Coordinates of C-alpha atoms in Angstrom, one line a residue:
M1 CA 0.2 -0.1 0.1
R2 CA 2.9 2.4 0.9
G3 CA 4.3 1.8 -2.6
L4 CA 1.3 2.2 -4.3
R5 CA 0.8 5.7 -2.3
K6 CA 4.1 6.5 -3.4
L7 CA 3.5 5.5 -7.2
N8 CA 0.1 7.9 -7.2
R9 CA 1.9 10.9 -5.3
G10 CA 4.6 10.5 -8.0
L11 CA 1.8 10.3 -10.9
L12 CA 0.2 13.6 -9.4
H13 CA 3.3 15.3 -9.3
D14 CA 4.1 14.7 -12.7
V15 CA 0.5 16.0 -13.6
W16 CA 0.9 18.8 -11.6
C17 CA 4.2 20.0 -13.0
E18 CA 2.9 19.4 -16.7
T19 CA -0.5 21.2 -16.0
R20 CA 1.8 24.0 -14.6
W21 CA 4.0 24.0 -17.7
I22 CA 0.8 24.4 -19.8
Y23 CA -0.5 27.3 -17.6
T24 CA 2.6 29.0 -18.0
H25 CA 3.2 28.9 -21.5
T26 CA -0.5 29.8 -22.0
R27 CA -1.3 32.3 -19.4
A28 CA -1.2 35.1 -22.1
Y29 CA -4.5 33.9 -23.1
K30 CA -6.2 33.7 -19.8
K31 CA -8.4 36.6 -20.6
S32 CA -9.9 34.8 -23.7
I33 CA -10.2 31.6 -21.7
L34 CA -12.0 33.6 -18.9
L35 CA -14.3 34.8 -21.7
F36 CA -14.8 31.5 -23.5
I37 CA -15.9 30.3 -19.6
L38 CA -18.2 32.9 -19.3
I39 CA -19.9 32.4 -22.6
G40 CA -20.3 28.6 -21.6
L41 CA -21.9 29.5 -18.3
A42 CA -24.3 32.0 -19.8
T43 CA -25.2 29.0 -22.6
T44 CA -25.8 26.9 -19.2
V45 CA -27.9 29.5 -17.7
L46 CA -29.8 29.8 -20.7
S47 CA -30.6 26.1 -20.9
M48 CA -31.8 25.9 -17.6
V49 CA -34.2 28.8 -18.0
S50 CA -35.3 27.3 -21.3
A51 CA -36.1 24.0 -19.5
V52 CA -38.0 26.0 -16.7
L53 CA -40.0 27.7 -19.4
T54 CA -40.5 24.5 -21.3
K55 CA -42.5 23.1 -18.2
S56 CA -44.3 26.0 -17.6
L57 CA -45.5 25.9 -21.5
I58 CA -46.7 22.2 -21.3
N59 CA -48.6 23.2 -18.2
Y60 CA -50.4 26.1 -20.0
I61 CA -50.9 24.0 -23.0
I62 CA -52.5 21.0 -20.8
A63 CA -54.5 23.9 -18.9
Q64 CA -55.6 25.7 -22.3
K65 CA -54.3 28.9 -21.3
G66 CA -54.1 30.3 -24.8
W67 CA -52.0 33.9 -23.8
H68 CA -49.9 32.3 -21.3
V69 CA -49.0 29.4 -24.0
L70 CA -48.4 32.3 -26.9
Q71 CA -46.0 34.2 -24.3
N72 CA -44.3 31.2 -22.6
G73 CA -43.8 29.8 -26.5
I74 CA -42.3 33.0 -27.7
L75 CA -39.8 33.0 -24.7
V76 CA -38.8 29.4 -25.3
V77 CA -38.1 29.9 -28.8
L78 CA -36.0 33.4 -27.9
F79 CA -34.2 31.8 -25.4
A80 CA -33.3 28.3 -27.7
L81 CA -32.0 31.2 -30.4
F82 CA -29.8 32.6 -27.9
S83 CA -28.5 29.3 -27.1
I84 CA -27.7 28.4 -30.5
L85 CA -26.1 32.1 -30.8
F86 CA -23.8 31.6 -27.9
G87 CA -23.0 28.2 -29.0
A88 CA -21.9 29.6 -32.6
I89 CA -19.9 32.4 -30.7
S90 CA -18.4 29.8 -28.3
S91 CA -17.3 27.4 -31.4
R92 CA -15.8 30.4 -33.5
Y93 CA -14.2 31.7 -30.7
S94 CA -12.8 28.7 -29.7
A95 CA -11.2 28.1 -33.3
K96 CA -9.8 31.3 -33.2
I97 CA -8.0 31.2 -29.9
N98 CA -6.9 27.3 -30.7
L99 CA -5.1 28.6 -33.9
R100 CA -3.5 31.4 -32.3
V101 CA -2.1 29.1 -29.3
S102 CA -1.4 26.5 -31.6
N103 CA 0.7 29.1 -33.6
E104 CA 2.5 30.9 -30.8
L105 CA 3.4 27.8 -29.2
R106 CA 4.7 25.8 -32.0
A107 CA 6.6 28.9 -33.0
E108 CA 8.3 29.1 -29.2
V109 CA 8.9 25.3 -29.5
F110 CA 10.6 25.8 -33.0
G111 CA 12.6 28.5 -31.8
V112 CA 13.7 26.1 -28.7
F113 CA 14.8 23.2 -31.2
L114 CA 17.0 25.7 -33.1
N115 CA 18.4 27.1 -30.0
T116 CA 19.1 23.8 -28.3
D117 CA 22.7 22.3 -28.1
W118 CA 23.3 20.4 -31.4
Q119 CA 24.7 17.5 -29.9
A120 CA 22.2 17.1 -27.7
L121 CA 19.4 17.5 -29.8
Q122 CA 21.0 14.7 -32.0
Q123 CA 19.5 11.7 -29.3
Y124 CA 16.0 12.5 -31.2
H125 CA 15.2 11.4 -34.8
S126 CA 13.6 14.4 -36.7
G127 CA 10.6 12.6 -37.2
D128 CA 10.1 12.4 -33.6
L129 CA 10.6 15.9 -33.4
L130 CA 8.1 16.7 -36.2
N131 CA 5.8 15.0 -34.1
R132 CA 6.5 16.7 -31.1
I133 CA 6.3 20.2 -32.7
N134 CA 3.0 19.2 -34.6
A135 CA 0.9 16.5 -33.1
D136 CA 1.8 17.3 -29.2
V137 CA 1.5 21.2 -29.9
S138 CA -1.8 20.9 -31.4
N139 CA -3.1 18.6 -28.4
I140 CA -1.8 21.0 -25.8
A141 CA -3.2 23.9 -27.7
G142 CA -6.8 22.2 -28.1
S143 CA -6.8 21.6 -24.6
V144 CA -6.5 25.4 -23.6
L145 CA -10.2 25.7 -24.5
G146 CA -11.0 22.2 -24.0
W147 CA -9.7 21.3 -20.6
V148 CA -10.1 23.9 -17.9
P149 CA -13.1 25.7 -19.5
T150 CA -14.9 22.3 -20.2
L151 CA -14.4 21.4 -16.6
V152 CA -15.7 24.9 -15.3
V153 CA -18.8 24.9 -17.9
K154 CA -19.7 21.2 -17.4
T155 CA -19.5 21.3 -13.6
A156 CA -21.7 24.4 -13.6
Q157 CA -24.1 22.7 -15.6
F158 CA -24.0 19.5 -13.7
V159 CA -24.6 21.8 -10.4
A160 CA -27.2 23.9 -12.0
S161 CA -29.1 20.6 -13.2
L162 CA -28.7 19.1 -9.8
L163 CA -30.0 22.5 -8.0
V164 CA -33.2 22.7 -10.0
I165 CA -33.9 19.1 -9.4
L166 CA -33.3 19.6 -5.7
Y167 CA -35.8 22.2 -6.0
Y168 CA -38.4 20.3 -7.3
D169 CA -37.5 16.8 -5.6
P170 CA -34.9 16.2 -3.3
T171 CA -34.9 12.3 -3.8
M172 CA -34.3 12.3 -7.1
A173 CA -31.1 14.6 -6.4
L174 CA -30.0 12.2 -4.2
F175 CA -30.0 9.3 -7.0
T176 CA -28.0 11.7 -8.9
L177 CA -25.4 12.4 -6.5
L178 CA -24.7 8.9 -5.9
S179 CA -23.4 8.6 -9.4
A180 CA -20.5 10.8 -9.0
P181 CA -18.3 8.9 -6.2
I182 CA -19.2 5.8 -7.9
S183 CA -17.8 7.0 -11.2
L184 CA -14.7 8.4 -9.4
L185 CA -14.1 5.0 -7.7
I186 CA -14.3 3.5 -11.5
A187 CA -12.0 5.9 -13.3
K188 CA -9.3 5.9 -10.6
P189 CA -7.8 2.5 -11.5
F190 CA -7.5 3.6 -15.6
V191 CA -5.8 6.7 -14.9
R192 CA -2.3 5.2 -14.6
K193 CA -3.0 2.7 -17.4
L194 CA -4.4 5.5 -19.9
R195 CA -1.3 7.5 -19.3
K196 CA 1.2 4.6 -20.0
F197 CA -0.8 3.7 -23.0
S198 CA -0.9 7.5 -23.9
N199 CA 2.9 7.5 -23.7
E200 CA 3.4 4.5 -26.0
M201 CA 1.2 5.8 -28.5
R202 CA 3.1 9.0 -28.8
T203 CA 6.5 6.7 -29.1
V204 CA 4.8 4.6 -31.6
S205 CA 3.7 7.4 -33.7
S206 CA 7.0 9.4 -33.7
D207 CA 8.3 5.9 -34.9
M208 CA 6.0 5.7 -37.9
M209 CA 6.5 9.5 -38.7
A210 CA 10.6 8.9 -38.5
F211 CA 10.3 6.2 -41.0
N212 CA 8.1 7.6 -43.3
E213 CA 10.2 10.8 -43.0
E214 CA 13.2 8.6 -43.6
A215 CA 11.9 6.7 -46.5
F216 CA 10.7 9.7 -48.1
Q217 CA 14.1 11.4 -48.0
N218 CA 15.8 8.5 -49.5
A219 CA 13.4 7.3 -51.9
Q220 CA 15.9 7.6 -54.8
S221 CA 18.5 5.2 -52.8
I222 CA 15.6 2.8 -51.9
K223 CA 14.8 2.5 -55.7
A224 CA 18.3 2.3 -56.7
F225 CA 19.2 -0.6 -54.2
N226 CA 16.3 -2.5 -55.0
L227 CA 15.0 -2.2 -51.4
V228 CA 11.1 -1.4 -52.0
G229 CA 10.3 -4.9 -50.8
S230 CA 12.6 -4.5 -47.8
F231 CA 11.0 -1.0 -46.8
R232 CA 7.6 -2.7 -47.7
S233 CA 8.0 -5.2 -45.1
K234 CA 9.6 -2.8 -42.3
L235 CA 6.1 -0.3 -43.1
D236 CA 4.3 -3.3 -42.1
Q237 CA 5.9 -4.2 -39.0
V238 CA 5.7 -0.6 -37.8
Q239 CA 2.0 -0.4 -38.8
Q240 CA 1.5 -3.5 -36.7
L241 CA 3.3 -2.1 -33.8
Y242 CA 1.2 0.9 -34.2
Y243 CA -2.1 -0.9 -34.8
D244 CA -1.1 -3.1 -31.6
T245 CA -0.7 -0.5 -29.4
A246 CA -3.7 1.9 -30.6
M247 CA -5.8 -1.1 -29.9
K248 CA -4.7 -1.6 -26.0
H249 CA -5.0 2.1 -25.6
N250 CA -8.4 2.0 -27.3
Y251 CA -9.5 -1.3 -25.3
V252 CA -8.8 0.8 -21.6
T253 CA -10.4 3.9 -23.1
V254 CA -13.6 2.2 -24.4
L255 CA -13.9 0.0 -21.3
N256 CA -13.5 3.3 -19.1
S257 CA -15.8 5.2 -21.0
S258 CA -18.6 2.3 -20.9
L259 CA -18.2 1.9 -17.5
L260 CA -18.7 5.2 -16.6
S261 CA -21.5 5.8 -19.3
T262 CA -23.3 2.7 -17.8
I263 CA -23.3 4.5 -14.2
G264 CA -24.4 7.7 -16.0
M265 CA -27.4 5.7 -17.8
V266 CA -28.2 3.9 -14.7
A267 CA -28.2 7.5 -12.8
S268 CA -30.5 8.9 -15.8
Y269 CA -33.0 5.9 -16.0
L270 CA -33.5 6.2 -12.2
C271 CA -34.4 10.0 -12.4
L272 CA -36.4 8.8 -15.0
G273 CA -38.4 5.9 -13.1
W274 CA -38.6 8.0 -10.2
G275 CA -40.3 11.0 -12.1
A276 CA -42.5 8.8 -13.9
Y277 CA -43.4 7.2 -10.4
R278 CA -43.8 10.4 -9.1
L279 CA -46.3 11.6 -12.1
W280 CA -48.2 8.5 -11.7
D281 CA -48.9 9.1 -8.0
G282 CA -49.9 12.7 -8.9
A283 CA -47.2 14.3 -7.0
I284 CA -46.1 16.5 -10.0
D285 CA -47.5 17.6 -12.8
F286 CA -46.6 16.5 -16.6
G287 CA -44.7 19.9 -17.2
T288 CA -42.4 18.9 -14.3
M289 CA -41.9 15.3 -15.7
V290 CA -40.9 16.8 -19.2
L291 CA -38.3 19.5 -17.1
F292 CA -37.0 16.0 -15.0
I293 CA -36.2 14.2 -18.4
Q294 CA -34.5 17.1 -19.8
L295 CA -32.4 17.6 -16.6
A296 CA -31.5 14.2 -16.7
G297 CA -30.1 14.8 -20.3
Y298 CA -28.2 17.9 -19.1
L299 CA -26.9 15.6 -16.1
S300 CA -25.8 13.0 -18.4
S301 CA -24.0 15.1 -20.7
A302 CA -22.5 16.9 -18.0
L303 CA -21.2 13.8 -16.5
S304 CA -20.2 12.3 -19.9
A305 CA -18.1 15.4 -20.8
L306 CA -16.6 15.6 -17.3
F307 CA -15.3 11.7 -17.5
K308 CA -13.8 12.2 -20.8
L309 CA -11.9 14.8 -19.7
V310 CA -9.8 12.2 -17.9
P311 CA -8.4 10.7 -20.9
T312 CA -8.2 14.1 -22.7
A313 CA -6.0 15.5 -19.7
I314 CA -3.8 12.4 -19.6
D315 CA -2.8 13.0 -23.1
C316 CA -2.4 16.6 -23.0
T317 CA 0.0 16.5 -20.0
V318 CA 1.9 13.5 -21.9
S319 CA 2.4 16.0 -24.9
A320 CA 3.4 18.5 -22.3
Q321 CA 5.6 16.0 -20.6
R322 CA 7.3 15.3 -24.4
I323 CA 7.6 19.1 -25.0
M324 CA 9.2 19.7 -21.6
T325 CA 11.5 17.1 -22.2
I326 CA 13.1 19.2 -25.3
F327 CA 12.6 22.1 -23.2
N328 CA 14.9 20.9 -20.8
L329 CA 17.9 20.4 -23.0
P330 CA 20.9 22.7 -22.6
R331 CA 20.7 25.5 -24.8
E332 CA 23.8 27.0 -27.3
P333 CA 25.6 29.7 -25.2
E334 CA 24.6 33.1 -26.7
G335 CA 27.9 34.7 -26.7
D336 CA 28.5 38.3 -27.4
T337 CA 27.1 38.8 -31.3
S338 CA 28.3 42.6 -30.6
A339 CA 32.1 42.1 -30.2
A340 CA 32.0 39.7 -33.2
D341 CA 30.6 42.2 -35.4
A342 CA 33.1 44.6 -34.1
I343 CA 35.9 42.7 -35.9
R344 CA 34.1 41.6 -39.1
D345 CA 35.8 44.0 -41.1
A346 CA 39.4 43.8 -39.4
D347 CA 42.1 41.2 -40.9
L348 CA 41.4 38.2 -38.8
C349 CA 43.5 35.4 -37.3
L350 CA 42.1 32.0 -36.2
R351 CA 44.1 30.6 -33.1
V352 CA 43.1 27.1 -31.6
K353 CA 45.2 25.8 -28.6
D354 CA 45.2 22.5 -26.8
L355 CA 41.7 21.7 -28.1
C356 CA 40.3 18.6 -26.8
F357 CA 36.9 17.1 -27.7
S358 CA 35.0 13.7 -27.7
Y359 CA 31.6 13.0 -28.3
Q360 CA 29.5 11.5 -25.7
D361 CA 29.9 7.9 -24.6
R362 CA 33.0 7.7 -27.4
S363 CA 36.4 7.8 -27.1
T364 CA 38.4 11.1 -27.8
V365 CA 38.5 12.7 -31.4
L366 CA 40.7 15.5 -31.2
E367 CA 43.6 15.9 -28.6
R368 CA 45.8 18.9 -27.6
V369 CA 45.0 20.5 -31.4
D370 CA 47.1 23.6 -32.1
L371 CA 46.1 25.6 -35.1
E372 CA 46.9 29.3 -36.3
V373 CA 45.5 30.7 -39.3
Q374 CA 46.7 34.1 -40.7
P375 CA 44.4 36.6 -42.5
R376 CA 44.1 36.0 -46.4
E377 CA 45.6 32.4 -45.9
V378 CA 44.3 29.2 -47.8
V379 CA 44.9 26.2 -45.2
A380 CA 43.9 22.6 -45.9
I381 CA 43.0 19.9 -43.3
V382 CA 43.8 16.6 -44.7
G383 CA 43.2 13.2 -42.9
Q384 CA 41.2 9.8 -43.0
S385 CA 37.9 9.4 -43.1
G386 CA 36.5 9.8 -39.4
S387 CA 39.6 11.5 -38.2
G388 CA 38.0 14.4 -37.1
K389 CA 38.0 17.2 -39.9
T390 CA 34.3 17.5 -39.7
T391 CA 34.3 17.7 -36.0
L392 CA 36.9 20.4 -36.2
F393 CA 34.4 22.5 -38.4
R394 CA 31.5 22.1 -36.2
I395 CA 33.4 23.2 -33.2
L396 CA 34.8 26.7 -35.3
L397 CA 31.0 27.1 -36.1
G398 CA 29.9 26.7 -32.4
L399 CA 27.7 23.6 -33.0
L400 CA 30.0 21.5 -30.6
N401 CA 31.8 22.3 -27.3
P402 CA 35.0 21.5 -27.0
D403 CA 36.1 19.3 -23.8
S404 CA 39.1 21.9 -23.3
G405 CA 41.4 24.3 -24.8
T406 CA 40.9 27.6 -26.3
L407 CA 39.5 29.0 -29.8
E408 CA 39.6 32.7 -30.5
L409 CA 39.3 35.2 -33.4
I410 CA 41.7 38.2 -33.6
G411 CA 41.2 41.3 -35.3
G412 CA 43.8 44.0 -34.8
D413 CA 43.9 44.3 -31.0
R414 CA 40.8 42.3 -30.0
S415 CA 40.1 39.0 -29.6
V416 CA 36.7 37.2 -29.4
P417 CA 36.3 33.6 -28.0
V418 CA 34.8 31.1 -30.9
S419 CA 31.2 30.9 -30.0
P420 CA 27.8 30.2 -31.7
A421 CA 28.0 34.1 -31.7
T422 CA 30.9 34.3 -33.9
R423 CA 29.0 31.9 -36.5
S424 CA 28.1 35.1 -38.7
L425 CA 31.9 35.3 -39.5
F426 CA 32.1 32.1 -41.2
A427 CA 30.8 31.0 -44.6
Y428 CA 30.4 27.5 -44.1
V429 CA 29.8 24.8 -46.9
P430 CA 29.0 21.4 -45.9
Q431 CA 29.6 17.8 -47.7
D432 CA 26.0 17.2 -47.9
N433 CA 25.7 20.4 -49.9
V434 CA 22.1 21.3 -48.1
I435 CA 19.9 23.0 -50.7
F436 CA 16.4 24.2 -49.8
T437 CA 13.3 24.1 -51.6
G438 CA 12.4 27.1 -53.5
T439 CA 14.4 28.9 -56.3
I440 CA 17.9 29.2 -56.7
A441 CA 17.7 33.1 -55.7
D442 CA 15.6 32.1 -52.7
T443 CA 18.3 29.2 -51.6
L444 CA 21.3 31.8 -51.8
R445 CA 19.6 34.9 -50.4
L446 CA 18.8 32.9 -47.3
V447 CA 22.3 34.4 -46.1
R448 CA 21.8 37.9 -47.6
P449 CA 18.3 38.7 -48.1
E450 CA 19.0 42.1 -49.4
A451 CA 21.1 40.7 -52.3
S452 CA 20.6 42.1 -55.5
D453 CA 20.4 39.9 -58.8
D454 CA 23.7 41.3 -60.1
E455 CA 25.5 40.0 -56.5
I456 CA 23.9 36.6 -56.8
Y457 CA 25.2 36.2 -60.5
A458 CA 28.6 37.5 -59.1
A459 CA 28.6 34.8 -56.4
L460 CA 27.5 32.0 -59.0
R461 CA 30.7 33.5 -61.3
V462 CA 32.9 32.6 -58.3
A463 CA 31.5 29.0 -58.2
C464 CA 31.5 28.5 -61.7
A465 CA 28.0 28.0 -61.5
E466 CA 26.7 31.2 -63.5
N467 CA 26.8 29.3 -66.9
F468 CA 24.5 26.6 -66.2
V469 CA 22.1 28.8 -64.2
R470 CA 21.8 31.1 -67.1
E471 CA 20.8 28.2 -69.2
L472 CA 17.6 27.5 -66.9
P473 CA 14.5 28.5 -68.5
D474 CA 14.1 31.1 -65.5
G475 CA 17.6 31.6 -64.6
I476 CA 18.2 32.3 -60.8
Y477 CA 14.5 32.2 -60.4
S478 CA 14.2 28.6 -61.8
V479 CA 12.2 26.5 -58.9
M480 CA 14.5 23.9 -57.2
S481 CA 13.0 20.5 -56.3
E482 CA 13.1 19.0 -52.7
R483 CA 17.1 18.9 -51.6
G484 CA 18.0 19.9 -55.1
S485 CA 17.1 16.7 -56.9
S486 CA 16.4 18.5 -60.3
L487 CA 20.2 19.4 -60.6
S488 CA 23.2 17.1 -60.5
I489 CA 25.1 16.7 -57.5
G490 CA 28.1 18.7 -58.7
Q491 CA 25.8 21.7 -59.8
N492 CA 24.2 21.6 -56.4
Q493 CA 27.9 21.7 -55.0
R494 CA 28.7 24.9 -57.0
L495 CA 25.1 26.2 -55.7
A496 CA 26.4 26.0 -52.2
I497 CA 29.8 27.6 -52.6
A498 CA 28.2 30.4 -54.6
R499 CA 26.0 30.9 -51.1
A500 CA 28.7 30.9 -49.1
V501 CA 30.3 33.2 -51.2
L502 CA 27.4 35.8 -51.1
A503 CA 27.3 35.5 -47.3
D504 CA 30.6 37.5 -47.5
A505 CA 32.0 36.2 -44.3
P506 CA 35.8 36.9 -43.5
V507 CA 36.5 33.2 -42.9
M508 CA 35.1 30.6 -45.2
L509 CA 35.1 27.0 -44.3
L510 CA 34.8 24.1 -47.4
D511 CA 34.4 20.8 -46.3
E512 CA 35.2 18.4 -49.1
V513 CA 33.1 20.9 -51.4
T514 CA 34.9 19.9 -54.4
S515 CA 34.3 16.0 -54.3
A516 CA 31.7 16.1 -57.1
L517 CA 33.7 18.7 -59.6
D518 CA 36.2 17.5 -62.5
L519 CA 39.6 18.7 -61.7
E520 CA 39.7 21.9 -64.1
T521 CA 36.4 23.2 -62.6
E522 CA 37.8 22.6 -59.2
E523 CA 40.9 24.4 -59.8
Q524 CA 39.1 27.2 -61.1
V525 CA 36.8 27.4 -58.2
L526 CA 39.6 27.5 -55.7
Q527 CA 41.5 30.0 -57.6
N528 CA 38.3 32.3 -57.6
I529 CA 37.6 31.9 -54.0
A530 CA 41.3 32.5 -53.3
A531 CA 41.5 35.7 -55.4
L532 CA 38.3 37.0 -53.3
P533 CA 39.6 40.3 -51.2
N534 CA 39.9 39.6 -47.5
K535 CA 39.0 36.1 -47.2
T536 CA 40.7 33.6 -44.8
C537 CA 40.0 30.0 -46.4
I538 CA 39.9 26.6 -44.3
I539 CA 39.4 23.5 -46.5
S540 CA 38.9 20.2 -45.8
T541 CA 40.0 17.7 -48.5
H542 CA 40.9 14.4 -49.6
R543 CA 41.8 15.6 -53.3
P544 CA 45.5 16.2 -54.0
S545 CA 44.9 18.5 -56.6
V546 CA 43.6 21.0 -53.9
L547 CA 46.8 21.2 -52.0
S548 CA 49.0 23.0 -54.4
L549 CA 46.8 26.2 -53.9
C550 CA 46.9 26.2 -50.0
D551 CA 49.8 27.9 -47.8
H552 CA 49.6 25.4 -45.2
I553 CA 48.8 22.0 -45.2
Y554 CA 47.8 20.6 -41.8
K555 CA 47.2 16.5 -41.0
I556 CA 44.8 14.7 -38.4
Q557 CA 46.4 11.7 -37.4
D558 CA 45.8 9.7 -34.2
R559 CA 43.9 12.7 -32.8
R560 CA 46.5 15.2 -33.3
L561 CA 46.9 18.0 -36.0
Q562 CA 50.3 18.2 -37.5
E563 CA 51.6 20.5 -40.3
V564 CA 52.6 18.6 -43.6
K565 CA 55.7 20.3 -45.4
Q566 CA 55.1 18.6 -48.6

């Protein structure tokens, strides 16, 4: 029993923390939520008044009091129309706030994703992150006007119906009250199971999204390697796991809902039976009987809505927990961007001293690395695959934090530590030539939105890409397919180089960027880059043809960096 109480306390603590987190990130809408609750309460009051007026209307009809029938009939119709109007306003307002909360929370989560430490974020698949920022954020946004307001409004509806019944018949009110504690006792054992299955559903949903995303991104390779059948089989396995988990979750949800609905139905039938008995006995009139039937329906719907809040609240808090996990990851250090801007136009020297780095749960990649690159030098970093060349670039870009050592950019008499704040001083061309969907101009202007068409063509000229771009039907305004699949690897590589040139950063980091170019084009591109004014270049390469253009050559071997004289 002690262990069970401890588990329950732990569960309640988790739910409380997650609920508080939801409130913290949506409290800007507390006035809107309050207004939504007031609209719901007004609708409840209108329903109660309409039910009482209906009772009087029926009695007047039976008594054949024409004027009173007309008067009450008009009032019933008016109150019904007002209920419809308030319901429409409530639905419209709910959709408006839901979309606003969803957009703002998604933007906040998106910002957190982008500002989270890069290495910490690598433990999550991009498909899982997509599921969190879409499904989980939508779930939380929907609960803002679907949880607390529903709890308040439906509780008010239940209490109001109960008070009206209590006024006319205390015994019937007692039958209604008995259903509440019985329902709570039945619902309690399901809470932990529902939370467990909700977590499992989120996990398998993320796995399915991750699988689909990976398959779509690599459709060409899947076809080329003749893996269509294998991936189809794997999809069947992923879907089967999703199906099994969903059915388990559905079983618990249906069982819980059925039991609670049975309790509500029994309570309604007891009220109906008692009302029929009282009518048969002559203790109440026919209008009061109709009133009891209406109120029994209100009670049943209110209880049903309150019971459904349990799985809704659990799903919402589980979604909040999944978002909180990302929010709790370490953030990138901000650094001083003003200091970086102050040395941007100076002749920059890059100095690395005693640098050591190791990935999580892996052996050391770089150990006591020293490197000094003077302004306007072209430096090559060579070494076997996996030796740490790309890792060194990631550290220079502030994507990875070194275990020890110092990295600084020196401009004149000022020095700035290398960090995410100095990222704007580097123009980076990665191995995989990241090309975004849109026109060629859109892709290049990502680094300089204000760049003119002439400046774009000038950057393309440096990257030996101007000719093939001008041959395209719309030139720089030709639309690119996803990941640049409409162009060759070499063309994408040159576009990536042109984007780095357009960025006009003082230091260029080129990571195996000429691997898909022929020797003549490679030599011309590198000569063009070396001829750019006030540019320092660090090149990671495997190709000996590049080395003849370099002022210094360094080799990474056995985790150390050494200069190569020949």
